[in-house]
Amino acid sequence: MIEYIHEPTDLQCGQAVLAMVLGKTVEEIVTFLQNDRETTLAEMKRTFREHGVHISDERIAVQKKEQLPPLCLLSLETPRCWHWSLYADGTFYDPEHGVMSDFPSANRKYYWKLEKQSVL
């Protein structure tokens, strides 16, 4: 179950996505990354992996939500900028635009599949 988190600043969409998936606060993610501005793909992958979430290596282009896996990190070319977002079980959790039933407006859309590792 994802608890929606709105990005505290225009530059913290990555931190908000990480916080939603990992069940942390944005402040905890900022401290972990030592970064309160834009996040890179390398930072996103490292943070997921170090917190037990598998992220696929390949970026996959997507057009419709029916093409998405149950949980994935989204990279969207919005009218304003490139933007991190999250898709989980049929719902979009966008740090800027809120909880949505379809993609926010974006020219190009990509995803990386996420899988939470089971705990024994």
PDB file of C-alpha atoms in Angstrom:
ATOM      1  CA  MET A   1       0.000   0.000   0.000  1.00  0.00           C
ATOM      2  CA  ILE A   2       1.398   3.364  -1.060  1.00  0.00           C
ATOM      3  CA  GLU A   3       0.854   6.442   1.068  1.00  0.00           C
ATOM      4  CA  TYR A   4       0.899   9.522  -1.170  1.00  0.00           C
ATOM      5  CA  ILE A   5       3.566  12.173  -0.517  1.00  0.00           C
ATOM      6  CA  HIS A   6       3.527  15.553  -2.258  1.00  0.00           C
ATOM      7  CA  GLU A   7       6.976  16.893  -3.149  1.00  0.00           C
ATOM      8  CA  PRO A   8       7.998  19.563  -0.598  1.00  0.00           C
ATOM      9  CA  THR A   9       9.742  21.614  -3.318  1.00  0.00           C
ATOM     10  CA  ASP A  10       9.676  21.607  -7.137  1.00  0.00           C
ATOM     11  CA  LEU A  11      13.047  19.849  -7.105  1.00  0.00           C
ATOM     12  CA  GLN A  12      12.181  16.919  -4.813  1.00  0.00           C
ATOM     13  CA  CYS A  13      10.029  14.620  -6.966  1.00  0.00           C
ATOM     14  CA  GLY A  14      12.695  11.905  -6.779  1.00  0.00           C
ATOM     15  CA  GLN A  15      12.930  12.088  -3.010  1.00  0.00           C
ATOM     16  CA  ALA A  16       9.123  11.950  -2.741  1.00  0.00           C
ATOM     17  CA  VAL A  17       8.929   8.840  -4.981  1.00  0.00           C
ATOM     18  CA  LEU A  18      11.655   7.119  -2.966  1.00  0.00           C
ATOM     19  CA  ALA A  19       9.877   8.018   0.285  1.00  0.00           C
ATOM     20  CA  MET A  20       6.547   6.618  -0.969  1.00  0.00           C
ATOM     21  CA  VAL A  21       8.040   3.290  -2.067  1.00  0.00           C
ATOM     22  CA  LEU A  22      10.315   2.875   0.965  1.00  0.00           C
ATOM     23  CA  GLY A  23       7.806   4.039   3.599  1.00  0.00           C
ATOM     24  CA  LYS A  24      10.076   6.872   4.720  1.00  0.00           C
ATOM     25  CA  THR A  25       9.776  10.653   4.932  1.00  0.00           C
ATOM     26  CA  VAL A  26      11.225  12.987   2.310  1.00  0.00           C
ATOM     27  CA  GLU A  27      13.523  14.361   5.024  1.00  0.00           C
ATOM     28  CA  GLU A  28      14.919  10.852   5.678  1.00  0.00           C
ATOM     29  CA  ILE A  29      15.587  10.404   1.954  1.00  0.00           C
ATOM     30  CA  VAL A  30      17.219  13.861   1.668  1.00  0.00           C
ATOM     31  CA  THR A  31      19.496  12.934   4.586  1.00  0.00           C
ATOM     32  CA  PHE A  32      20.321   9.523   3.066  1.00  0.00           C
ATOM     33  CA  LEU A  33      21.136  11.060  -0.321  1.00  0.00           C
ATOM     34  CA  GLN A  34      22.698  14.222   1.127  1.00  0.00           C
ATOM     35  CA  ASN A  35      20.755  15.925  -1.669  1.00  0.00           C
ATOM     36  CA  ASP A  36      17.694  18.194  -1.464  1.00  0.00           C
ATOM     37  CA  ARG A  37      17.606  18.988  -5.197  1.00  0.00           C
ATOM     38  CA  GLU A  38      17.115  16.988  -8.430  1.00  0.00           C
ATOM     39  CA  THR A  39      17.952  13.290  -8.168  1.00  0.00           C
ATOM     40  CA  THR A  40      19.801  11.329 -10.828  1.00  0.00           C
ATOM     41  CA  LEU A  41      18.873   7.876 -12.080  1.00  0.00           C
ATOM     42  CA  ALA A  42      22.017   6.548 -10.370  1.00  0.00           C
ATOM     43  CA  GLU A  43      20.819   7.994  -7.026  1.00  0.00           C
ATOM     44  CA  MET A  44      17.350   6.512  -7.520  1.00  0.00           C
ATOM     45  CA  LYS A  45      18.729   3.043  -8.357  1.00  0.00           C
ATOM     46  CA  ARG A  46      21.263   3.062  -5.509  1.00  0.00           C
ATOM     47  CA  THR A  47      18.670   4.125  -2.930  1.00  0.00           C
ATOM     48  CA  PHE A  48      16.122   1.520  -4.015  1.00  0.00           C
ATOM     49  CA  ARG A  49      18.741  -1.252  -4.058  1.00  0.00           C
ATOM     50  CA  GLU A  50      20.265  -0.303  -0.701  1.00  0.00           C
ATOM     51  CA  HIS A  51      16.766  -0.429   0.826  1.00  0.00           C
ATOM     52  CA  GLY A  52      15.864  -3.859  -0.578  1.00  0.00           C
ATOM     53  CA  VAL A  53      13.868  -2.849  -3.653  1.00  0.00           C
ATOM     54  CA  HIS A  54      14.898  -4.411  -6.961  1.00  0.00           C
ATOM     55  CA  ILE A  55      14.890  -1.964  -9.892  1.00  0.00           C
ATOM     56  CA  SER A  56      15.318  -3.178 -13.455  1.00  0.00           C
ATOM     57  CA  ASP A  57      18.411  -2.066 -15.346  1.00  0.00           C
ATOM     58  CA  GLU A  58      16.634  -1.128 -18.554  1.00  0.00           C
ATOM     59  CA  ARG A  59      14.478   1.901 -19.246  1.00  0.00           C
ATOM     60  CA  ILE A  60      11.354   0.956 -21.213  1.00  0.00           C
ATOM     61  CA  ALA A  61       9.288   3.381 -23.276  1.00  0.00           C
ATOM     62  CA  VAL A  62       5.552   3.274 -22.574  1.00  0.00           C
ATOM     63  CA  GLN A  63       2.430   4.866 -24.054  1.00  0.00           C
ATOM     64  CA  LYS A  64      -0.512   3.405 -22.087  1.00  0.00           C
ATOM     65  CA  LYS A  65      -0.914   2.434 -18.455  1.00  0.00           C
ATOM     66  CA  GLU A  66      -1.953  -1.091 -19.516  1.00  0.00           C
ATOM     67  CA  GLN A  67       1.706  -1.633 -20.524  1.00  0.00           C
ATOM     68  CA  LEU A  68       2.991  -0.965 -16.991  1.00  0.00           C
ATOM     69  CA  PRO A  69       4.035  -3.620 -14.449  1.00  0.00           C
ATOM     70  CA  PRO A  70       2.321  -3.581 -11.015  1.00  0.00           C
ATOM     71  CA  LEU A  71       5.001  -1.307  -9.478  1.00  0.00           C
ATOM     72  CA  CYS A  72       7.360   0.980 -11.369  1.00  0.00           C
ATOM     73  CA  LEU A  73       9.375   4.174 -11.309  1.00  0.00           C
ATOM     74  CA  LEU A  74       8.314   6.585 -14.062  1.00  0.00           C
ATOM     75  CA  SER A  75      10.406   9.190 -15.858  1.00  0.00           C
ATOM     76  CA  LEU A  76       8.155  11.670 -17.643  1.00  0.00           C
ATOM     77  CA  GLU A  77       8.965  14.517 -20.004  1.00  0.00           C
ATOM     78  CA  THR A  78       6.349  16.976 -18.784  1.00  0.00           C
ATOM     79  CA  PRO A  79       5.760  20.369 -20.421  1.00  0.00           C
ATOM     80  CA  ARG A  80       7.972  21.948 -17.737  1.00  0.00           C
ATOM     81  CA  CYS A  81      10.782  19.436 -17.113  1.00  0.00           C
ATOM     82  CA  TRP A  82      11.808  15.794 -16.770  1.00  0.00           C
ATOM     83  CA  HIS A  83       9.989  14.431 -13.753  1.00  0.00           C
ATOM     84  CA  TRP A  84      10.016  11.328 -11.507  1.00  0.00           C
ATOM     85  CA  SER A  85       6.668   9.713 -10.737  1.00  0.00           C
ATOM     86  CA  LEU A  86       5.333   6.403  -9.395  1.00  0.00           C
ATOM     87  CA  TYR A  87       2.815   3.824 -10.604  1.00  0.00           C
ATOM     88  CA  ALA A  88       1.455   1.146  -8.258  1.00  0.00           C
ATOM     89  CA  ASP A  89      -1.407  -1.305  -8.800  1.00  0.00           C
ATOM     90  CA  GLY A  90      -3.407   0.763 -11.281  1.00  0.00           C
ATOM     91  CA  THR A  91      -2.850   4.174  -9.658  1.00  0.00           C
ATOM     92  CA  PHE A  92      -0.398   6.975 -10.403  1.00  0.00           C
ATOM     93  CA  TYR A  93       1.181   8.642  -7.362  1.00  0.00           C
ATOM     94  CA  ASP A  94       2.654  11.799  -8.819  1.00  0.00           C
ATOM     95  CA  PRO A  95       4.644  13.985  -6.395  1.00  0.00           C
ATOM     96  CA  GLU A  96       3.564  17.157  -8.195  1.00  0.00           C
ATOM     97  CA  HIS A  97       0.083  16.395  -9.573  1.00  0.00           C
ATOM     98  CA  GLY A  98      -1.387  14.097  -6.902  1.00  0.00           C
ATOM     99  CA  VAL A  99      -3.066  10.690  -7.040  1.00  0.00           C
ATOM    100  CA  MET A 100      -4.325  10.047 -10.577  1.00  0.00           C
ATOM    101  CA  SER A 101      -5.963   7.327 -12.656  1.00  0.00           C
ATOM    102  CA  ASP A 102      -3.770   8.006 -15.716  1.00  0.00           C
ATOM    103  CA  PHE A 103      -0.420   9.547 -16.624  1.00  0.00           C
ATOM    104  CA  PRO A 104       0.062  13.259 -16.006  1.00  0.00           C
ATOM    105  CA  SER A 105       0.592  15.208 -19.243  1.00  0.00           C
ATOM    106  CA  ALA A 106       3.909  14.045 -20.747  1.00  0.00           C
ATOM    107  CA  ASN A 107       5.453  13.934 -24.212  1.00  0.00           C
ATOM    108  CA  ARG A 108       7.723  10.966 -23.521  1.00  0.00           C
ATOM    109  CA  LYS A 109       7.222   8.332 -20.820  1.00  0.00           C
ATOM    110  CA  TYR A 110       9.591   5.650 -19.545  1.00  0.00           C
ATOM    111  CA  TYR A 111       9.564   3.154 -16.691  1.00  0.00           C
ATOM    112  CA  TRP A 112      11.795   0.901 -14.627  1.00  0.00           C
ATOM    113  CA  LYS A 113      10.135  -2.097 -12.969  1.00  0.00           C
ATOM    114  CA  LEU A 114      10.328  -2.171  -9.173  1.00  0.00           C
ATOM    115  CA  GLU A 115       9.975  -5.245  -6.967  1.00  0.00           C
ATOM    116  CA  LYS A 116      10.003  -5.164  -3.197  1.00  0.00           C
ATOM    117  CA  GLN A 117      12.119  -8.015  -1.866  1.00  0.00           C
ATOM    118  CA  SER A 118      10.234 -10.424   0.346  1.00  0.00           C
ATOM    119  CA  VAL A 119      11.321 -10.541   3.974  1.00  0.00           C
ATOM    120  CA  LEU A 120      11.680 -13.985   5.521  1.00  0.00           C
TER     121      LEU A 120
END
